[in-house]
Amino acid sequence: MKKITIAIDGFSSTGKSTLAKAIAKTLGYVYIDTGAMYRAVTLFSMRKGFIDAKHFSSEKLIESLDEIQLHFEYNGERGFAEVYLNGENVEDVIRSLEVSKFVSQIAEVKEVRTKLVQQQQNLGKAKGVVMDGRDIGTVVFPDAELKVFMTASTDVRAQRRFDELVVKDPSVIYEDVYTNVVERDRIDTTRKDSPLVKAEDAVELDNSTMSREEQYDLLLQLVRERL
Ligand code: C5P
C-alpha cells in the first residue's frame, strides 16, 4: 500500500504526540518525536553547564555538537520509540519542567536546528512516518502529503501539561507550567530560524473541546483521503 508522510505541528501541549503515536500504531508507521531531540540536546547542555538560569553559552554548545549522538529505539511495552542521548535512554528525564524551561532557547540555535533537521529528514526519507514538532510541515518535510497544525486554548494546554507533570512530581505548581507554555510559544513563534507557523496547506485542528477519539477519527479520515 502507498505510504505517506504525516507532519504534525503546533503549539506546546496540544496533544500532538498522543495523536501521532496512536495514528502511527494503526498505520504501522514510524513515529518520531522531534521535540524529544531538542529536549535531549537541552539535557546535554544542562549537564555540561552550557545553560542554566543565569547564562547560556551557545558557542560552547555549537563547538560540542559533534559529541551529541541521538537515536530512537522502539520500546515494545510502551509501543513507541524512545530517545537515546549518547547511548543513554533519556525518554523520561527530558520531560521535566527544568528541561522545558530551557529547551526553546536551545531550539533557537541555527546550528542545532541544522543538525537535527538533517537527522529527521534521514529518519523519514522512506515515508511511512508520522513526525511531530514545530517545523515539520514547513521545513523538514515541506512536501508531506498530510500536514496538521494543532492548537488549543492556553488554559486547556497548561492544564493538560500540569496533569501530566504532577503525577511524577507533586510539587509542580500550575502557574509555573502555565508560564512555561506561554513563554515557549512566544520564543517558538518569534525566533528567526524556522519559527512555528502554520504551513499554508496544513489542516488546522483546534482540539480545545475535542476528545481524543474525535481527533483520532478526524486524522484517520484525512489520512484515508490521501492514500
Ligand atoms: O514538542 P515538545 O513540547 O516536546 O518540544 C519542546 C521544544 O522543542 C519546543 O517548545 C520547541 O522550542 C522545540 N522544538 C522545535 N522544533 C521542533 C520540535 C520542538 O523548535 N520540530
CSV table of C-alpha atoms and ligand atoms in Angstrom, one decimal:
chain,number,residue,atom,x,y,z
A,1,MET,CA,0.0,0.0,0.0
A,2,LYS,CA,1.1,3.6,-0.7
A,3,LYS,CA,3.0,5.2,2.2
A,4,ILE,CA,2.8,8.8,3.0
A,5,THR,CA,4.5,11.4,5.3
A,6,ILE,CA,2.4,12.9,8.1
A,7,ALA,CA,3.6,16.1,9.6
A,8,ILE,CA,2.0,17.3,12.8
A,9,ASP,CA,3.0,20.7,14.1
A,10,GLY,CA,1.5,23.0,16.6
A,11,PHE,CA,1.8,24.8,19.9
A,12,SER,CA,3.1,23.3,23.1
A,13,SER,CA,1.0,20.7,24.9
A,14,THR,CA,-1.7,20.4,22.2
A,15,GLY,CA,-1.6,16.6,22.4
A,16,LYS,CA,0.5,16.2,19.2
A,17,SER,CA,2.4,13.2,20.4
A,18,THR,CA,-0.6,11.4,21.8
A,19,LEU,CA,-2.4,11.7,18.5
A,20,ALA,CA,0.8,11.0,16.4
A,21,LYS,CA,1.6,7.8,18.4
A,22,ALA,CA,-2.0,6.5,18.0
A,23,ILE,CA,-2.1,7.0,14.3
A,24,ALA,CA,1.4,5.6,13.7
A,25,LYS,CA,0.3,2.5,15.6
A,26,THR,CA,-2.8,2.0,13.5
A,27,LEU,CA,-1.0,2.6,10.2
A,28,GLY,CA,2.2,0.6,11.2
A,29,TYR,CA,4.2,3.8,10.6
A,30,VAL,CA,7.3,5.0,12.4
A,31,TYR,CA,6.6,7.8,14.9
A,32,ILE,CA,9.3,10.4,15.5
A,33,ASP,CA,9.0,12.9,18.3
A,34,THR,CA,11.3,15.8,17.2
A,35,GLY,CA,10.7,17.7,20.4
A,36,ALA,CA,12.4,14.9,22.2
A,37,MET,CA,15.5,15.5,20.1
A,38,TYR,CA,15.6,19.2,21.1
A,39,ARG,CA,15.0,18.2,24.7
A,40,ALA,CA,17.8,15.7,24.6
A,41,VAL,CA,20.2,18.4,23.3
A,42,THR,CA,19.0,20.6,26.2
A,43,LEU,CA,19.7,18.0,28.7
A,44,PHE,CA,23.2,17.6,27.3
A,45,SER,CA,23.7,21.3,27.6
A,46,MET,CA,22.5,21.4,31.2
A,47,ARG,CA,24.8,18.6,32.2
A,48,LYS,CA,27.8,20.3,30.5
A,49,GLY,CA,27.0,23.6,32.3
A,50,PHE,CA,26.3,25.4,29.0
A,51,ILE,CA,22.9,26.6,30.1
A,52,ASP,CA,21.4,27.5,33.5
A,53,ALA,CA,19.1,30.2,34.9
A,54,LYS,CA,21.8,32.8,34.6
A,55,HIS,CA,23.6,32.2,31.4
A,56,PHE,CA,23.7,30.3,28.1
A,57,SER,CA,26.8,29.7,26.0
A,58,SER,CA,25.6,28.9,22.6
A,59,GLU,CA,29.2,29.0,21.3
A,60,LYS,CA,30.2,26.1,23.6
A,61,LEU,CA,27.2,24.1,22.6
A,62,ILE,CA,27.9,24.7,18.9
A,63,GLU,CA,31.6,23.5,19.4
A,64,SER,CA,30.3,20.4,21.1
A,65,LEU,CA,27.6,19.4,18.6
A,66,ASP,CA,29.7,16.5,17.2
A,67,GLU,CA,29.7,14.9,20.7
A,68,ILE,CA,25.9,14.6,20.6
A,69,GLN,CA,24.6,11.3,19.2
A,70,LEU,CA,20.8,10.8,19.2
A,71,HIS,CA,18.9,7.8,18.2
A,72,PHE,CA,15.5,6.2,18.7
A,73,GLU,CA,14.8,2.6,19.9
A,74,TYR,CA,11.4,1.0,19.8
A,75,ASN,CA,10.0,0.0,23.2
A,76,GLY,CA,7.5,-2.8,22.7
A,77,GLU,CA,5.9,-2.3,26.1
A,78,ARG,CA,5.3,1.4,25.6
A,79,GLY,CA,4.5,1.0,22.0
A,80,PHE,CA,6.7,3.8,20.7
A,81,ALA,CA,10.4,4.6,20.0
A,82,GLU,CA,12.3,6.2,22.9
A,83,VAL,CA,15.0,8.7,22.5
A,84,TYR,CA,18.7,8.0,23.5
A,85,LEU,CA,21.4,10.5,24.1
A,86,ASN,CA,24.9,9.1,23.6
A,87,GLY,CA,23.6,5.6,24.3
A,88,GLU,CA,21.5,6.5,27.4
A,89,ASN,CA,17.8,6.3,27.4
A,90,VAL,CA,16.6,9.8,28.3
A,91,GLU,CA,13.0,9.5,27.3
A,92,ASP,CA,11.6,10.3,30.7
A,93,VAL,CA,14.2,12.6,32.2
A,94,ILE,CA,13.8,15.1,29.3
A,95,ARG,CA,10.1,15.7,30.2
A,96,SER,CA,10.9,17.6,33.4
A,97,LEU,CA,9.9,21.3,33.8
A,98,GLU,CA,13.5,22.1,34.2
A,99,VAL,CA,14.3,20.9,30.6
A,100,SER,CA,11.1,22.6,29.4
A,101,LYS,CA,12.3,25.9,30.8
A,102,PHE,CA,15.5,25.9,28.6
A,103,VAL,CA,14.5,23.9,25.5
A,104,SER,CA,13.2,26.8,23.4
A,105,GLN,CA,16.5,28.7,23.8
A,106,ILE,CA,18.4,25.7,22.6
A,107,ALA,CA,16.0,25.3,19.7
A,108,GLU,CA,16.7,28.9,18.6
A,109,VAL,CA,20.3,28.0,17.8
A,110,LYS,CA,20.7,27.6,14.0
A,111,GLU,CA,23.4,25.0,14.1
A,112,VAL,CA,21.4,22.8,16.4
A,113,ARG,CA,18.4,23.0,14.1
A,114,THR,CA,20.6,22.2,11.0
A,115,LYS,CA,21.9,19.1,12.7
A,116,LEU,CA,18.6,17.8,14.0
A,117,VAL,CA,16.6,18.6,10.8
A,118,GLN,CA,19.1,16.6,8.7
A,119,GLN,CA,18.7,13.6,11.0
A,120,GLN,CA,14.9,14.0,10.9
A,121,GLN,CA,14.9,14.1,7.1
A,122,ASN,CA,17.0,10.9,7.1
A,123,LEU,CA,14.7,9.2,9.5
A,124,GLY,CA,11.7,10.0,7.4
A,125,LYS,CA,13.1,9.5,3.9
A,126,ALA,CA,11.4,6.1,3.3
A,127,LYS,CA,8.0,7.7,4.1
A,128,GLY,CA,5.5,5.8,6.3
A,129,VAL,CA,6.4,8.2,9.0
A,130,VAL,CA,4.5,10.4,11.5
A,131,MET,CA,6.6,13.2,12.8
A,132,ASP,CA,5.6,15.9,15.2
A,133,GLY,CA,7.2,19.2,16.1
A,134,ARG,CA,7.1,22.8,15.2
A,135,ASP,CA,8.6,23.0,11.7
A,136,ILE,CA,7.9,19.6,10.2
A,137,GLY,CA,5.4,20.7,7.5
A,138,THR,CA,7.3,24.0,6.8
A,139,VAL,CA,11.0,22.9,6.9
A,140,VAL,CA,11.6,19.2,7.5
A,141,PHE,CA,9.1,17.8,5.1
A,142,PRO,CA,7.5,20.7,3.1
A,143,ASP,CA,6.2,18.1,0.6
A,144,ALA,CA,4.5,15.9,3.2
A,145,GLU,CA,1.2,14.5,1.9
A,146,LEU,CA,-0.6,15.4,5.1
A,147,LYS,CA,0.1,18.4,7.3
A,148,VAL,CA,-1.8,19.1,10.5
A,149,PHE,CA,-1.5,22.2,12.6
A,150,MET,CA,-2.7,21.7,16.2
A,151,THR,CA,-3.9,24.4,18.5
A,152,ALA,CA,-5.9,24.7,21.7
A,153,SER,CA,-6.6,27.4,24.3
A,154,THR,CA,-3.7,28.3,26.6
A,155,ASP,CA,-5.7,27.2,29.7
A,156,VAL,CA,-6.5,23.9,28.3
A,157,ARG,CA,-2.9,23.2,27.2
A,158,ALA,CA,-1.4,24.3,30.6
A,159,GLN,CA,-3.9,22.1,32.5
A,160,ARG,CA,-3.0,19.1,30.3
A,161,ARG,CA,0.7,19.6,30.8
A,162,PHE,CA,0.2,20.2,34.6
A,163,ASP,CA,-1.9,17.0,34.9
A,164,GLU,CA,1.0,15.0,33.2
A,165,LEU,CA,3.7,16.5,35.3
A,166,VAL,CA,2.0,16.4,38.7
A,167,VAL,CA,1.7,12.6,38.6
A,168,LYS,CA,5.5,12.4,38.5
A,169,ASP,CA,6.3,15.4,40.8
A,170,PRO,CA,3.5,16.5,43.2
A,171,SER,CA,5.4,19.7,44.0
A,172,VAL,CA,4.8,21.1,40.5
A,173,ILE,CA,2.9,24.4,40.5
A,174,TYR,CA,0.2,25.2,37.9
A,175,GLU,CA,1.3,28.8,37.4
A,176,ASP,CA,4.8,27.7,36.6
A,177,VAL,CA,3.5,25.3,34.0
A,178,TYR,CA,1.2,28.0,32.5
A,179,THR,CA,4.1,30.5,32.3
A,180,ASN,CA,6.3,27.9,30.7
A,181,VAL,CA,3.8,27.1,28.0
A,182,VAL,CA,3.2,30.8,27.2
A,183,GLU,CA,7.0,31.5,27.2
A,184,ARG,CA,7.9,28.6,24.9
A,185,ASP,CA,5.2,29.5,22.4
A,186,ARG,CA,6.5,33.1,22.4
A,187,ILE,CA,10.0,32.0,21.7
A,188,ASP,CA,9.0,29.3,19.2
A,189,THR,CA,6.8,31.7,17.2
A,190,THR,CA,9.1,34.7,17.1
A,191,ARG,CA,12.5,33.0,16.5
A,192,LYS,CA,14.4,33.9,13.4
A,193,ASP,CA,15.2,30.4,12.1
A,194,SER,CA,12.1,28.2,11.4
A,195,PRO,CA,9.6,29.8,13.6
A,196,LEU,CA,6.4,28.0,14.5
A,197,VAL,CA,3.9,28.9,11.8
A,198,LYS,CA,1.0,27.0,10.1
A,199,ALA,CA,2.0,25.8,6.7
A,200,GLU,CA,-0.3,27.2,4.1
A,201,ASP,CA,-1.5,23.7,3.1
A,202,ALA,CA,-1.9,22.4,6.7
A,203,VAL,CA,-5.3,21.4,8.1
A,204,GLU,CA,-5.9,23.3,11.4
A,205,LEU,CA,-7.1,21.3,14.3
A,206,ASP,CA,-8.3,23.2,17.4
A,207,ASN,CA,-8.8,20.5,19.9
A,208,SER,CA,-9.8,22.7,22.9
A,209,THR,CA,-13.1,20.9,23.1
A,210,MET,CA,-12.4,17.7,21.2
A,211,SER,CA,-12.0,14.2,22.7
A,212,ARG,CA,-9.0,12.1,21.8
A,213,GLU,CA,-11.3,9.8,19.8
A,214,GLU,CA,-12.7,12.7,17.8
A,215,GLN,CA,-9.2,13.9,17.0
A,216,TYR,CA,-8.1,10.4,16.0
A,217,ASP,CA,-11.2,9.8,13.8
A,218,LEU,CA,-10.6,13.1,12.0
A,219,LEU,CA,-6.9,12.4,11.4
A,220,LEU,CA,-7.6,8.9,10.2
A,221,GLN,CA,-10.2,10.3,7.7
A,222,LEU,CA,-7.6,12.8,6.5
A,223,VAL,CA,-5.1,10.0,6.0
A,224,ARG,CA,-7.6,7.8,4.1
A,225,GLU,CA,-8.3,10.7,1.7
A,226,ARG,CA,-4.6,10.8,0.8
A,227,LEU,CA,-3.9,7.1,0.3
B,1,C5P,O1,7.2,19.0,21.4
B,1,C5P,P1,7.9,19.5,22.7
B,1,C5P,O2,7.0,20.4,23.5
B,1,C5P,O3,8.5,18.4,23.5
B,1,C5P,O4,9.1,20.4,22.2
B,1,C5P,C1,9.9,21.0,23.1
B,1,C5P,C2,10.5,22.3,22.4
B,1,C5P,O5,11.4,21.9,21.4
B,1,C5P,C3,9.5,23.3,21.8
B,1,C5P,O6,9.0,24.2,22.7
B,1,C5P,C4,10.4,24.0,20.8
B,1,C5P,O7,11.1,25.0,21.4
B,1,C5P,C5,11.4,22.9,20.3
B,1,C5P,N1,11.0,22.2,19.1
B,1,C5P,C6,11.4,22.9,17.9
B,1,C5P,N2,11.2,22.3,16.7
B,1,C5P,C7,10.6,21.1,16.6
B,1,C5P,C8,10.3,20.4,17.8
B,1,C5P,C9,10.5,21.0,19.0
B,1,C5P,O8,11.9,24.0,17.9
B,1,C5P,N3,10.5,20.5,15.4
